[in-house]
């Protein structure tokens, strides 16, 4: 499993539709993959405990992908073994009136992780160069001074927005929060199968939305928007990882391994105590032991 091959190099030219959405693993290998995933989750949990105790740095995980690409399932499977005190998940829907009274990055900045925390953005500030690019009329709700109509939203506007996102992430990283960005790359055929499963399975009806079918008709537009976003915002300090998402288990394993490697690189450690505190601990130990005598 060569997870590093999923990384999008800065300024790399590629065509998203030519990147494979499927893994090449055999059915017989899946049992072994499940064992590896459980192992990695255990190692992630150990490092998260140190990160929480250290309370000096944090990790932001960004999940993006088409509807039904597996963002919710990824959160469920990868984060199941972690201490909930140290993990936050935020799903960004349509901005509120208060949020629209600020710049588009404001509401995302409010949800950045505290020291010691792992925060997951299930959809993120990237929606402002994805759905907003497919539906530029959404930009008008931001009431920007130079944007009077969609005709004002040109290539230069989007390039500026990519640059703003890169600065936002650079500032976040320089202040102690590492960032991992995952694009769950789903095929149109697999999305069709998952939508049909939601319709056929009563227990999954709650996941179905007619809006998903409406947006599916704009598949090509969304693929172009993702392609452009990945090209312009995959940087050396905050690269994108394109995860083949047709096979859920393989996707979970790849994402889990990348998170594990990032936490290893962050190298969190338990805080040390000074000599005075150490002496107080020894005294406390003596007192506690005497209680049983």
Coordinates of C-alpha atoms in Angstrom, one line a residue:
X1 CA 0.0 0.0 0.0
X2 CA 1.9 3.0 -1.3
X3 CA 0.0 5.8 0.4
X4 CA 2.5 8.5 -0.6
X5 CA 1.5 8.0 -4.3
X6 CA -1.9 9.6 -3.4
X7 CA -0.3 12.9 -2.6
X8 CA -0.8 15.7 -5.1
X9 CA 2.4 17.5 -5.7
X10 CA 2.3 21.3 -5.8
X11 CA 1.6 22.8 -9.2
X12 CA 1.2 19.3 -10.6
X13 CA -0.9 19.1 -13.8
X14 CA -3.3 16.2 -14.0
X15 CA -6.7 15.2 -15.2
X16 CA -8.9 14.0 -12.4
X17 CA -11.0 11.7 -14.6
X18 CA -7.9 9.7 -15.5
X19 CA -7.0 9.0 -11.8
X20 CA -8.3 5.6 -10.7
X21 CA -11.1 5.5 -8.2
X22 CA -10.7 1.8 -7.5
X23 CA -8.0 -0.2 -5.6
X24 CA -6.3 -3.2 -7.1
X25 CA -6.6 -5.4 -4.0
X26 CA -8.1 -8.9 -4.3
X27 CA -11.1 -10.1 -2.2
X28 CA -8.7 -12.5 -0.4
X29 CA -6.6 -9.7 0.8
X30 CA -9.5 -7.9 2.6
X31 CA -9.1 -9.9 5.9
X32 CA -5.5 -8.8 6.1
X33 CA -6.4 -5.2 5.3
X34 CA -8.9 -5.2 8.2
X35 CA -6.2 -6.4 10.6
X36 CA -3.9 -3.7 9.4
X37 CA -6.6 -1.0 9.8
X38 CA -7.3 -2.1 13.4
X39 CA -3.6 -2.0 14.1
X40 CA -3.3 1.5 12.7
X41 CA -6.3 2.7 14.6
X42 CA -4.7 1.4 17.8
X43 CA -1.5 3.3 17.0
X44 CA -3.4 6.5 16.2
X45 CA -5.2 6.2 19.6
X46 CA -1.9 6.0 21.4
X47 CA -0.5 9.1 19.6
X48 CA -3.8 11.0 20.1
X49 CA -3.5 10.4 23.9
X50 CA 0.0 11.9 23.8
X51 CA -1.2 14.8 21.7
X52 CA -4.1 15.5 24.2
X53 CA -1.7 15.3 27.2
X54 CA 1.0 17.4 25.5
X55 CA -1.5 20.2 24.7
X56 CA 0.8 22.2 22.4
X57 CA -0.1 21.2 18.9
X58 CA -3.2 20.0 17.0
X59 CA -4.4 18.3 13.8
X60 CA -7.0 19.4 11.3
X61 CA -8.4 16.7 9.0
X62 CA -10.3 17.9 5.9
X63 CA -12.6 15.5 4.1
X64 CA -14.0 16.4 0.7
X65 CA -15.8 14.4 -1.9
X66 CA -18.9 14.0 -4.0
X67 CA -22.2 12.9 -2.2
X68 CA -21.9 9.3 -1.0
X69 CA -18.1 9.2 -1.4
X70 CA -17.8 7.9 2.2
X71 CA -16.9 10.9 4.4
X72 CA -19.2 9.9 7.2
X73 CA -18.1 6.3 7.1
X74 CA -14.5 7.3 7.2
X75 CA -15.1 9.3 10.4
X76 CA -16.9 6.4 11.9
X77 CA -14.3 3.8 11.2
X78 CA -11.0 5.7 11.6
X79 CA -12.0 7.7 14.7
X80 CA -13.8 4.9 16.6
X81 CA -11.0 4.1 18.9
X82 CA -10.1 7.7 19.9
X83 CA -10.8 9.6 23.1
X84 CA -13.9 11.7 22.3
X85 CA -12.6 14.4 24.6
X86 CA -9.8 15.1 22.1
X87 CA -11.8 14.9 18.8
X88 CA -14.3 17.3 17.3
X89 CA -16.2 16.9 14.0
X90 CA -17.8 19.8 12.2
X91 CA -20.1 19.6 9.2
X92 CA -20.5 22.9 7.4
X93 CA -23.9 23.4 5.8
X94 CA -25.3 26.6 4.1
X95 CA -24.0 29.6 6.0
X96 CA -26.2 31.4 8.5
X97 CA -27.1 35.1 8.3
X98 CA -24.5 35.8 11.0
X99 CA -21.8 33.9 9.1
X100 CA -22.7 35.7 5.9
X101 CA -22.0 39.0 7.7
X102 CA -18.3 37.9 7.9
X103 CA -15.8 36.8 5.2
X104 CA -16.3 33.2 4.1
X105 CA -13.3 31.9 6.1
X106 CA -14.6 33.3 9.4
X107 CA -16.9 30.4 10.4
X108 CA -14.2 27.9 9.6
X109 CA -11.6 29.8 11.7
X110 CA -14.0 29.6 14.6
X111 CA -13.9 25.8 14.5
X112 CA -10.1 25.2 14.2
X113 CA -8.8 22.7 16.8
X114 CA -7.6 23.8 20.2
X115 CA -4.2 22.7 21.4
X116 CA -4.2 18.9 21.9
X117 CA -7.2 18.4 19.7
X118 CA -7.9 16.5 16.4
X119 CA -10.7 18.3 14.5
X120 CA -12.4 16.9 11.4
X121 CA -14.0 19.1 8.8
X122 CA -16.7 17.1 7.0
X123 CA -16.8 19.4 4.1
X124 CA -14.9 22.6 4.8
X125 CA -13.8 26.0 3.5
X126 CA -13.3 24.3 0.2
X127 CA -17.0 24.4 -0.5
X128 CA -16.4 28.0 -1.3
X129 CA -14.4 27.0 -4.4
X130 CA -16.5 23.8 -5.2
X131 CA -20.2 24.2 -4.9
X132 CA -19.8 28.0 -5.2
X133 CA -17.9 27.5 -8.4
X134 CA -20.7 25.2 -9.8
X135 CA -23.3 27.6 -8.5
X136 CA -21.7 31.0 -8.6
X137 CA -24.9 32.7 -7.7
X138 CA -24.1 31.6 -4.1
X139 CA -21.3 34.1 -4.1
X140 CA -23.8 37.0 -4.4
X141 CA -25.0 36.2 -0.8
X142 CA -21.6 37.2 0.5
X143 CA -22.3 40.8 -0.6
X144 CA -18.7 41.4 -1.7
X145 CA -18.1 45.1 -2.8
X146 CA -16.9 44.3 -6.3
X147 CA -19.3 41.5 -7.1
X148 CA -22.7 42.9 -8.3
X149 CA -23.6 39.9 -10.5
X150 CA -22.2 36.5 -11.5
X151 CA -20.7 38.2 -14.5
X152 CA -18.1 39.7 -12.1
X153 CA -17.0 36.3 -10.9
X154 CA -14.2 35.5 -13.3
X155 CA -11.0 33.4 -13.4
X156 CA -9.1 36.1 -11.4
X157 CA -11.8 35.9 -8.7
X158 CA -11.2 32.2 -8.3
X159 CA -7.4 32.5 -8.4
X160 CA -7.6 35.0 -5.6
X161 CA -9.8 32.7 -3.5
X162 CA -7.4 29.8 -4.0
X163 CA -4.6 32.1 -2.8
X164 CA -6.7 33.2 0.2
X165 CA -7.2 29.6 1.2
X166 CA -3.5 28.9 0.9
X167 CA -2.7 31.8 3.2
X168 CA -5.3 30.7 5.7
X169 CA -3.8 27.3 5.9
X170 CA -0.3 28.6 6.1
X171 CA -1.2 30.8 9.0
X172 CA -3.0 27.9 10.7
X173 CA 0.0 25.6 10.3
X174 CA 2.5 28.2 11.5
X175 CA 0.5 28.5 14.7
X176 CA 0.7 24.8 15.6
X177 CA -2.0 23.1 13.7
X178 CA -1.0 20.5 11.1
X179 CA -3.4 19.9 8.2
X180 CA -4.3 16.8 6.3
X181 CA -6.6 17.1 3.3
X182 CA -8.3 14.1 1.7
X183 CA -10.4 14.1 -1.5
X184 CA -12.4 10.9 -1.7
X185 CA -12.4 10.1 -5.4
X186 CA -15.6 8.3 -6.3
X187 CA -16.6 7.1 -9.8
X188 CA -20.0 8.1 -11.2
X189 CA -21.0 4.5 -11.5
X190 CA -20.2 3.7 -7.8
X191 CA -22.2 6.8 -6.7
X192 CA -25.1 5.5 -8.7
X193 CA -24.9 2.2 -6.9
X194 CA -24.8 3.8 -3.5
X195 CA -27.7 6.1 -4.3
X196 CA -29.7 3.0 -5.4
X197 CA -28.8 1.2 -2.1
X198 CA -30.1 4.2 -0.2
X199 CA -33.4 4.0 -2.0
X200 CA -33.7 0.2 -1.8
X201 CA -32.7 -0.1 1.9
X202 CA -35.3 1.4 4.3
X203 CA -32.7 1.8 7.0
X204 CA -30.8 4.2 4.6
X205 CA -33.7 6.3 3.4
X206 CA -32.7 9.0 5.8
X207 CA -29.4 9.4 3.8
X208 CA -31.2 10.0 0.6
X209 CA -31.9 13.5 -0.7
X210 CA -33.4 14.4 -4.1
X211 CA -31.0 17.3 -4.1
X212 CA -28.2 14.7 -4.5
X213 CA -29.7 13.6 -7.8
X214 CA -30.0 17.2 -9.0
X215 CA -26.4 17.8 -8.2
X216 CA -25.4 14.5 -9.9
X217 CA -26.5 16.0 -13.2
X218 CA -23.6 18.5 -12.7
X219 CA -21.1 15.8 -12.3
X220 CA -18.7 17.1 -15.0
X221 CA -18.8 20.6 -13.5
X222 CA -18.0 19.3 -10.0
X223 CA -15.1 17.2 -11.3
X224 CA -13.6 20.3 -13.0
X225 CA -14.1 22.3 -9.8
X226 CA -12.3 19.7 -7.7
X227 CA -9.6 19.4 -10.3
X228 CA -8.9 23.1 -10.2
X229 CA -9.1 23.3 -6.4
X230 CA -6.6 20.4 -5.9
X231 CA -4.2 21.9 -8.4
X232 CA -4.2 25.4 -6.9
X233 CA -4.3 24.5 -3.2
X234 CA -2.1 21.4 -2.9
X235 CA 1.0 22.9 -1.2
X236 CA 4.2 21.5 0.2
X237 CA 3.0 22.2 3.8
X238 CA -0.7 21.2 3.2
X239 CA -0.9 18.7 0.3
X240 CA -4.0 17.1 -1.0
X241 CA -4.3 13.3 -1.0
X242 CA -6.6 11.8 -3.7
X243 CA -8.1 8.6 -2.1
X244 CA -9.6 5.9 -4.4
X245 CA -13.1 5.8 -2.8
X246 CA -14.9 3.1 -4.7
X247 CA -13.6 0.5 -2.2
X248 CA -14.5 1.7 1.3
X249 CA -12.1 -0.6 3.2
X250 CA -9.1 0.4 1.1
X251 CA -10.0 4.1 1.4
X252 CA -10.2 3.8 5.2
X253 CA -6.9 2.0 5.3
X254 CA -5.1 4.6 3.2
X255 CA -6.5 7.5 5.2
X256 CA -5.8 5.8 8.5
X257 CA -2.2 5.2 7.5
X258 CA -1.7 8.8 6.3
X259 CA -3.1 10.1 9.6
X260 CA -0.8 7.7 11.6
X261 CA 2.3 8.8 9.6
X262 CA 1.4 12.5 10.2
X263 CA 1.0 12.0 14.0
X264 CA 4.3 10.2 14.1
X265 CA 5.9 13.1 12.4
X266 CA 4.3 15.5 14.8
X267 CA 5.8 13.3 17.5
X268 CA 3.7 14.4 20.5
X269 CA 5.1 13.6 23.9
X270 CA 3.9 13.5 27.5
X271 CA 4.7 16.8 29.3
X272 CA 7.6 16.7 31.8
X273 CA 7.3 17.9 35.4
X274 CA 9.8 20.0 37.2
X275 CA 11.7 18.8 40.4
X276 CA 9.4 20.6 42.7
X277 CA 6.3 18.9 41.3
X278 CA 8.2 15.6 41.4
X279 CA 8.9 16.0 45.1
X280 CA 5.2 16.9 45.7
X281 CA 4.2 13.7 43.9
X282 CA 6.5 11.6 46.1
X283 CA 5.0 13.2 49.2
X284 CA 1.5 12.5 47.9
X285 CA 2.4 8.9 47.2
X286 CA 3.6 8.5 50.8
X287 CA 0.4 10.0 52.2
X288 CA -1.8 7.8 50.0
X289 CA 0.1 4.6 51.0
X290 CA -0.3 5.5 54.7
X291 CA -4.1 5.6 54.3
X292 CA -4.2 1.8 54.2
X293 CA -2.2 1.3 57.4

